[in-house]
Amino acid sequence: MEKITIILAGPRGKMGMEALKLIKETEHFELAAAIDRKNGGKLISNIEGLPALDAPIYEDVEQCFREIKADVLLDLTTPEIGRKHTEAALRHGIRPVVGTTGFNEEELEDLAKTAEEKGVGVIIAPNFAVGAVLMMKFAQMAAKYFPDVEIIEQHHDQKLDAPSGTAIKTAELISKSRKEKQQGHPNEKETLQGARGANMNGMRIHSVRLPGLVAHQEVLFGGNGQILTLRHDSLHRSSFMSGVKLAIETVMNIDILVYGLENIIE
Ligand SMILES: NC(=O)C1=CN([C@@H]2O[C@H](COP(=O)(O)OP(=O)(O)OC[C@H]3O[C@@H](n4cnc5c(N)ncnc54)[C@H](O)[C@@H]3O)[C@@H](O)[C@H]2O)C=CC1
Ligand SMILES: O=C(O)C1=N[C@H](C(=O)O)C[C@H](O)C1
């Protein structure tokens, strides 16, 4: 397989550190550089706790993209920064693979437009875990028969965005297979604001944040005398890495924006 050179944004983050291991262990991947909030001018191998990779660290994204020739940007940062990095990568003809969540619909549309104009592939995947992708697909199937649904997502308490990218993607997929529907009693009233969760196309999404959690989601479907529950748990961030690998390999062969791993797994 031909070598794929990668710039990683967010190398000291929880996902970034797992991605460094993946890049180091994958023969046809090579870390060309990293983008970090600090440590500019150092090498990844100079940073305590990071693997022995002699790739330079940049704090200035534009300088990095000007000086480093790379195939792919892997972004695992924060919503605002991730969007800026993705736009800059597209301008420089570098293919973004974005795990960062929290982009809104308008931002996704803008990025899709830029990708198309530049003819540069992008993959934005709210969840790289194959089990989570299957949960979302099964939820889309089930909603045809069980249109009453609520989503409960649970994450560690350092997460910045709520609801999670996975919960939003799940609700989007479910919306494709059921008509918009107002759920619950038509006269229901919240006596405590937020008690019924967020409302997306009539579906309720509840976000739990607690130390000890990693990434978990339940999709509950209610029918006559029955409840169907779909649940996925990421117990470790290694669960995301086979999806990251697939996305990096796939982005080399596309020239548009693909949103969601379900569009590339067979
Ligand atoms: N798509 C997926 O399967 C998954 C997506 N995520 C998403 O990935 C993102 C990162 O998650 P975690 O690693 O858990 O968060 P984290 O908080 O551990 O890491 C984020 C990293 O971004 C870095 N960062 C912030 N501003 C930066 C800048 N200007 N330049 C370079 N780096 C910068 C921080 O220093 C930090 O190291 C989040 O948006 C999260 O929702 C997380 C897990 C799975
Ligand atoms: O922040 C996280 O941790 C995760 N974020 C993604 C999301 O918002 O869905 C994917 C996974 O749930 C872990």
Short mmCIF file of C-alpha atoms and ligand atoms in Angstrom, two decimals:
data_model
loop_
_atom_site.label_atom_id
_atom_site.label_comp_id
_atom_site.label_asym_id
_atom_site.label_seq_id
_atom_site.Cartn_x
_atom_site.Cartn_y
_atom_site.Cartn_z
CA MET A 1 0.00 0.00 0.00
CA GLU A 2 1.24 3.52 -0.78
CA LYS A 3 2.36 5.65 2.20
CA ILE A 4 -0.15 8.18 3.49
CA THR A 5 1.40 11.19 5.21
CA ILE A 6 -0.67 12.70 8.02
CA ILE A 7 -0.79 15.95 9.99
CA LEU A 8 -2.48 15.39 13.35
CA ALA A 9 -4.22 18.27 15.14
CA GLY A 10 -4.68 17.73 18.88
CA PRO A 11 -1.84 15.24 19.59
CA ARG A 12 -2.03 15.61 23.40
CA GLY A 13 -5.77 15.04 23.60
CA LYS A 14 -7.43 11.77 24.62
CA MET A 15 -8.21 10.88 21.00
CA GLY A 16 -5.00 12.44 19.67
CA MET A 17 -2.81 10.19 21.82
CA GLU A 18 -4.70 7.10 20.65
CA ALA A 19 -4.34 8.28 17.03
CA LEU A 20 -0.56 8.68 17.48
CA LYS A 21 -0.39 4.99 18.48
CA LEU A 22 -2.43 4.04 15.42
CA ILE A 23 -0.18 6.06 13.09
CA LYS A 24 2.97 4.58 14.66
CA GLU A 25 1.65 1.02 14.38
CA THR A 26 0.38 1.31 10.80
CA GLU A 27 3.08 0.58 8.26
CA HIS A 28 1.62 2.71 5.47
CA PHE A 29 0.92 5.74 7.71
CA GLU A 30 3.53 8.40 8.46
CA LEU A 31 3.18 11.36 10.81
CA ALA A 32 4.40 14.41 8.89
CA ALA A 33 3.65 17.00 11.62
CA ALA A 34 1.30 17.86 14.46
CA ILE A 35 -0.67 21.00 15.29
CA ASP A 36 -0.89 21.84 18.98
CA ARG A 37 -1.83 24.81 21.15
CA LYS A 38 1.70 24.76 22.61
CA ASN A 39 5.10 23.08 22.07
CA GLY A 40 5.66 24.75 18.66
CA GLY A 41 9.19 24.00 17.37
CA LYS A 42 9.52 20.77 19.38
CA LEU A 43 9.16 17.21 18.10
CA ILE A 44 6.41 14.80 19.20
CA SER A 45 9.17 12.62 20.72
CA ASN A 46 10.22 15.58 22.95
CA ILE A 47 6.84 15.58 24.72
CA GLU A 48 6.55 13.40 27.78
CA GLY A 49 4.03 10.63 27.37
CA LEU A 50 3.91 10.82 23.56
CA PRO A 51 5.45 8.13 21.33
CA ALA A 52 8.90 8.30 19.73
CA LEU A 53 7.89 10.00 16.49
CA ASP A 54 10.21 12.65 15.06
CA ALA A 55 7.49 14.85 13.60
CA PRO A 56 7.62 18.63 14.17
CA ILE A 57 4.92 20.43 16.15
CA TYR A 58 3.39 23.67 14.84
CA GLU A 59 1.20 26.16 16.69
CA ASP A 60 0.37 28.10 13.51
CA VAL A 61 -1.85 26.03 11.24
CA GLU A 62 -1.15 28.12 8.10
CA GLN A 63 2.61 27.86 8.61
CA CYS A 64 2.26 24.10 9.08
CA PHE A 65 0.26 23.63 5.88
CA ARG A 66 2.69 25.90 3.93
CA GLU A 67 5.83 24.13 5.11
CA ILE A 68 4.71 20.49 5.38
CA LYS A 69 3.67 18.37 2.44
CA ALA A 70 1.02 15.92 3.61
CA ASP A 71 -1.90 13.94 2.24
CA VAL A 72 -4.31 14.06 5.19
CA LEU A 73 -5.19 16.29 8.16
CA LEU A 74 -6.60 14.26 11.06
CA ASP A 75 -8.44 16.70 13.32
CA LEU A 76 -9.28 15.71 16.90
CA THR A 77 -9.63 19.07 18.64
CA THR A 78 -12.59 21.30 19.51
CA PRO A 79 -15.54 22.44 17.36
CA GLU A 80 -14.37 25.99 16.60
CA ILE A 81 -10.73 25.06 16.03
CA GLY A 82 -11.62 21.93 14.07
CA ARG A 83 -13.72 23.94 11.62
CA LYS A 84 -10.88 26.45 11.06
CA HIS A 85 -8.37 23.63 10.53
CA THR A 86 -10.68 21.87 8.07
CA GLU A 87 -11.21 25.02 6.01
CA ALA A 88 -7.47 25.75 5.95
CA ALA A 89 -6.62 22.17 4.95
CA LEU A 90 -9.07 22.33 2.04
CA ARG A 91 -7.47 25.59 0.85
CA HIS A 92 -4.08 23.88 0.88
CA GLY A 93 -5.33 20.74 -0.90
CA ILE A 94 -4.88 18.54 2.20
CA ARG A 95 -7.68 16.01 2.77
CA PRO A 96 -9.33 16.39 6.19
CA VAL A 97 -10.51 13.45 8.28
CA VAL A 98 -12.45 15.05 11.10
CA GLY A 99 -13.48 13.31 14.29
CA THR A 100 -14.13 16.59 16.08
CA THR A 101 -17.84 16.98 16.84
CA GLY A 102 -20.04 20.02 17.38
CA PHE A 103 -20.26 21.40 13.81
CA ASN A 104 -23.71 22.74 12.97
CA GLU A 105 -25.67 22.09 9.77
CA GLU A 106 -24.61 25.37 8.17
CA GLU A 107 -20.92 24.70 8.87
CA LEU A 108 -21.22 21.24 7.34
CA GLU A 109 -22.90 22.70 4.24
CA ASP A 110 -20.17 25.36 3.86
CA LEU A 111 -17.43 22.75 4.17
CA ALA A 112 -19.18 20.51 1.62
CA LYS A 113 -19.32 23.45 -0.80
CA THR A 114 -15.63 24.26 -0.35
CA ALA A 115 -14.66 20.59 -0.76
CA GLU A 116 -16.60 20.39 -4.00
CA GLU A 117 -15.13 23.65 -5.34
CA LYS A 118 -11.59 22.50 -4.54
CA GLY A 119 -12.21 18.86 -5.53
CA VAL A 120 -10.64 17.75 -2.25
CA GLY A 121 -12.13 14.85 -0.27
CA VAL A 122 -13.21 15.26 3.38
CA ILE A 123 -14.61 12.75 5.83
CA ILE A 124 -16.40 14.07 8.90
CA ALA A 125 -17.43 11.23 11.18
CA PRO A 126 -19.24 11.96 14.47
CA ASN A 127 -18.38 8.43 15.59
CA PHE A 128 -15.60 6.18 14.30
CA ALA A 129 -16.62 3.11 16.34
CA VAL A 130 -18.10 0.45 14.08
CA GLY A 131 -20.51 -0.66 16.84
CA ALA A 132 -21.86 2.87 17.19
CA VAL A 133 -22.34 3.12 13.42
CA LEU A 134 -24.29 -0.15 13.49
CA MET A 135 -26.40 1.14 16.39
CA MET A 136 -27.26 4.22 14.32
CA LYS A 137 -28.15 2.12 11.27
CA PHE A 138 -30.27 -0.27 13.36
CA ALA A 139 -32.01 2.74 14.89
CA GLN A 140 -32.84 4.06 11.42
CA MET A 141 -34.32 0.64 10.55
CA ALA A 142 -36.31 0.37 13.79
CA ALA A 143 -37.83 3.86 13.52
CA LYS A 144 -39.89 2.72 10.54
CA TYR A 145 -41.79 0.39 12.89
CA PHE A 146 -41.35 2.32 16.15
CA PRO A 147 -41.67 6.05 15.42
CA ASP A 148 -41.66 7.03 19.12
CA VAL A 149 -38.05 7.32 20.17
CA GLU A 150 -35.83 8.99 22.75
CA ILE A 151 -32.04 9.08 22.75
CA ILE A 152 -29.96 9.01 25.92
CA GLU A 153 -26.27 9.70 25.38
CA GLN A 154 -23.73 9.48 28.20
CA HIS A 155 -20.21 10.88 28.13
CA HIS A 156 -17.26 11.81 30.36
CA ASP A 157 -17.59 15.21 32.01
CA GLN A 158 -14.80 16.85 29.96
CA LYS A 159 -16.89 16.82 26.79
CA LEU A 160 -17.52 20.31 25.36
CA ASP A 161 -20.49 19.72 23.04
CA ALA A 162 -24.00 18.59 23.93
CA PRO A 163 -25.79 16.76 22.55
CA SER A 164 -23.04 14.52 21.20
CA GLY A 165 -22.33 14.34 17.48
CA THR A 166 -23.46 10.71 17.57
CA ALA A 167 -26.85 11.59 19.09
CA ILE A 168 -27.43 14.26 16.43
CA LYS A 169 -26.40 11.88 13.65
CA THR A 170 -28.68 9.17 15.09
CA ALA A 171 -31.63 11.59 15.14
CA GLU A 172 -30.85 12.65 11.56
CA LEU A 173 -30.82 9.04 10.34
CA ILE A 174 -34.04 8.26 12.25
CA SER A 175 -35.66 11.35 10.70
CA LYS A 176 -35.06 9.80 7.27
CA SER A 177 -37.22 6.79 8.09
CA ARG A 178 -40.05 8.34 10.12
CA LYS A 179 -42.29 11.33 9.58
CA GLU A 180 -41.77 14.30 11.92
CA LYS A 181 -43.75 13.56 15.03
CA GLN A 182 -44.43 15.42 18.26
CA GLN A 183 -43.95 12.90 21.05
CA GLY A 184 -45.40 12.70 24.53
CA HIS A 185 -48.65 14.30 25.70
CA PRO A 186 -49.68 17.36 23.63
CA ASN A 187 -50.24 19.30 26.86
CA GLU A 188 -47.10 18.22 28.67
CA LYS A 189 -45.31 21.03 30.55
CA GLU A 190 -41.82 21.14 32.00
CA THR A 191 -41.99 22.28 35.61
CA LEU A 192 -38.18 22.26 35.62
CA GLN A 193 -36.60 23.61 32.41
CA GLY A 194 -34.79 20.93 30.39
CA ALA A 195 -36.58 18.01 32.05
CA ARG A 196 -37.68 16.62 28.68
CA GLY A 197 -34.28 17.05 27.03
CA ALA A 198 -33.49 18.67 23.67
CA ASN A 199 -36.02 18.47 20.86
CA MET A 200 -34.76 17.44 17.43
CA ASN A 201 -37.51 16.90 14.85
CA GLY A 202 -39.86 15.95 17.70
CA MET A 203 -37.36 13.45 19.13
CA ARG A 204 -35.98 13.98 22.64
CA ILE A 205 -32.25 13.79 23.29
CA HIS A 206 -30.92 13.56 26.86
CA SER A 207 -27.23 14.22 27.60
CA VAL A 208 -25.58 12.77 30.69
CA ARG A 209 -22.08 13.96 31.73
CA LEU A 210 -20.24 12.14 34.52
CA PRO A 211 -16.66 11.28 35.44
CA GLY A 212 -16.03 7.58 34.82
CA LEU A 213 -18.03 7.45 31.59
CA VAL A 214 -16.34 7.20 28.17
CA ALA A 215 -18.97 7.26 25.37
CA HIS A 216 -22.31 5.48 25.56
CA GLN A 217 -25.69 5.77 23.91
CA GLU A 218 -29.11 4.17 24.24
CA VAL A 219 -31.87 4.58 21.69
CA LEU A 220 -35.24 3.69 23.20
CA PHE A 221 -38.21 2.87 21.00
CA GLY A 222 -41.67 2.62 22.54
CA GLY A 223 -44.56 0.68 20.99
CA ASN A 224 -47.78 -0.96 22.11
CA GLY A 225 -46.85 -2.96 25.20
CA GLN A 226 -43.20 -3.13 24.18
CA ILE A 227 -39.89 -1.28 24.37
CA LEU A 228 -36.94 -1.86 22.08
CA THR A 229 -33.55 -0.64 23.38
CA LEU A 230 -30.43 -0.31 21.25
CA ARG A 231 -27.26 0.38 23.22
CA HIS A 232 -23.63 0.94 22.37
CA ASP A 233 -20.71 1.47 24.76
CA SER A 234 -17.25 2.66 23.90
CA LEU A 235 -15.28 1.48 26.92
CA HIS A 236 -11.91 2.66 25.58
CA ARG A 237 -10.86 5.13 22.88
CA SER A 238 -9.15 2.30 20.98
CA SER A 239 -12.73 1.48 19.85
CA PHE A 240 -12.56 4.43 17.44
CA MET A 241 -9.25 3.58 15.77
CA SER A 242 -10.29 1.04 13.11
CA GLY A 243 -12.76 3.66 11.86
CA VAL A 244 -10.07 6.37 11.88
CA LYS A 245 -7.81 4.07 9.83
CA LEU A 246 -10.57 3.31 7.32
CA ALA A 247 -11.42 7.02 6.97
CA ILE A 248 -7.78 7.98 6.35
CA GLU A 249 -7.48 5.30 3.64
CA THR A 250 -10.83 6.19 2.07
CA VAL A 251 -10.38 9.97 1.98
CA MET A 252 -7.49 9.45 -0.47
CA ASN A 253 -9.99 8.23 -3.08
CA ILE A 254 -12.83 10.73 -2.82
CA ASP A 255 -13.26 14.36 -3.92
CA ILE A 256 -16.37 15.41 -2.00
CA LEU A 257 -17.42 15.71 1.66
CA VAL A 258 -18.71 12.51 3.26
CA TYR A 259 -20.52 12.97 6.58
CA GLY A 260 -20.73 9.77 8.62
CA LEU A 261 -18.80 6.52 8.61
CA GLU A 262 -21.97 4.65 7.63
CA ASN A 263 -21.40 5.98 4.11
CA ILE A 264 -18.03 4.25 3.75
CA ILE A 265 -18.24 0.98 5.69
CA GLU A 266 -19.37 -1.99 3.61
N1 LIG B 1 -15.57 10.89 15.92
C1 LIG B 1 -15.32 10.11 16.96
O1 LIG B 1 -15.42 8.89 16.90
C2 LIG B 1 -14.90 10.75 18.23
C3 LIG B 1 -14.88 12.10 18.32
N2 LIG B 1 -14.47 12.71 19.45
C4 LIG B 1 -14.39 14.17 19.36
O2 LIG B 1 -13.01 14.46 19.15
C5 LIG B 1 -12.70 15.72 19.76
C6 LIG B 1 -11.53 15.53 20.72
O3 LIG B 1 -11.93 14.69 21.76
P1 LIG B 1 -10.96 14.34 22.99
O4 LIG B 1 -9.66 13.85 22.47
O5 LIG B 1 -11.75 13.50 23.91
O6 LIG B 1 -10.77 15.80 23.64
P2 LIG B 1 -9.52 16.37 24.44
O7 LIG B 1 -10.02 17.57 25.15
O8 LIG B 1 -8.87 15.29 25.22
O9 LIG B 1 -8.52 16.82 23.28
C7 LIG B 1 -8.68 17.95 22.48
C8 LIG B 1 -7.31 18.44 22.13
O10 LIG B 1 -7.43 19.55 21.23
C9 LIG B 1 -6.37 20.39 21.51
N3 LIG B 1 -6.57 21.74 20.97
C10 LIG B 1 -7.40 22.70 21.40
N4 LIG B 1 -7.22 23.81 20.67
C11 LIG B 1 -6.25 23.53 19.77
C12 LIG B 1 -5.59 24.27 18.78
N5 LIG B 1 -5.88 25.55 18.56
N6 LIG B 1 -4.65 23.66 18.03
C13 LIG B 1 -4.33 22.39 18.26
N7 LIG B 1 -4.90 21.63 19.20
C14 LIG B 1 -5.84 22.20 19.96
C15 LIG B 1 -6.28 20.42 23.04
O11 LIG B 1 -5.00 20.86 23.46
C16 LIG B 1 -6.52 18.94 23.35
O12 LIG B 1 -5.29 18.26 23.44
C17 LIG B 1 -14.00 16.19 20.42
O13 LIG B 1 -14.67 17.06 19.54
C18 LIG B 1 -14.80 14.91 20.59
O14 LIG B 1 -16.18 15.15 20.60
C19 LIG B 1 -14.07 12.02 20.55
C20 LIG B 1 -14.10 10.66 20.54
C21 LIG B 1 -14.54 9.91 19.38
O1 LIG B 2 -16.33 13.47 23.09
C1 LIG B 2 -16.34 12.22 23.04
O2 LIG B 2 -15.77 11.52 23.86
C2 LIG B 2 -17.05 11.57 21.92
N1 LIG B 2 -17.54 12.32 20.99
C3 LIG B 2 -18.23 11.88 19.84
C4 LIG B 2 -19.64 12.40 19.83
O3 LIG B 2 -19.84 13.59 20.15
O4 LIG B 2 -20.55 11.67 19.47
C5 LIG B 2 -18.11 10.39 19.62
C6 LIG B 2 -18.12 9.57 20.86
O5 LIG B 2 -19.40 9.57 21.35
C7 LIG B 2 -17.10 10.10 21.86
#
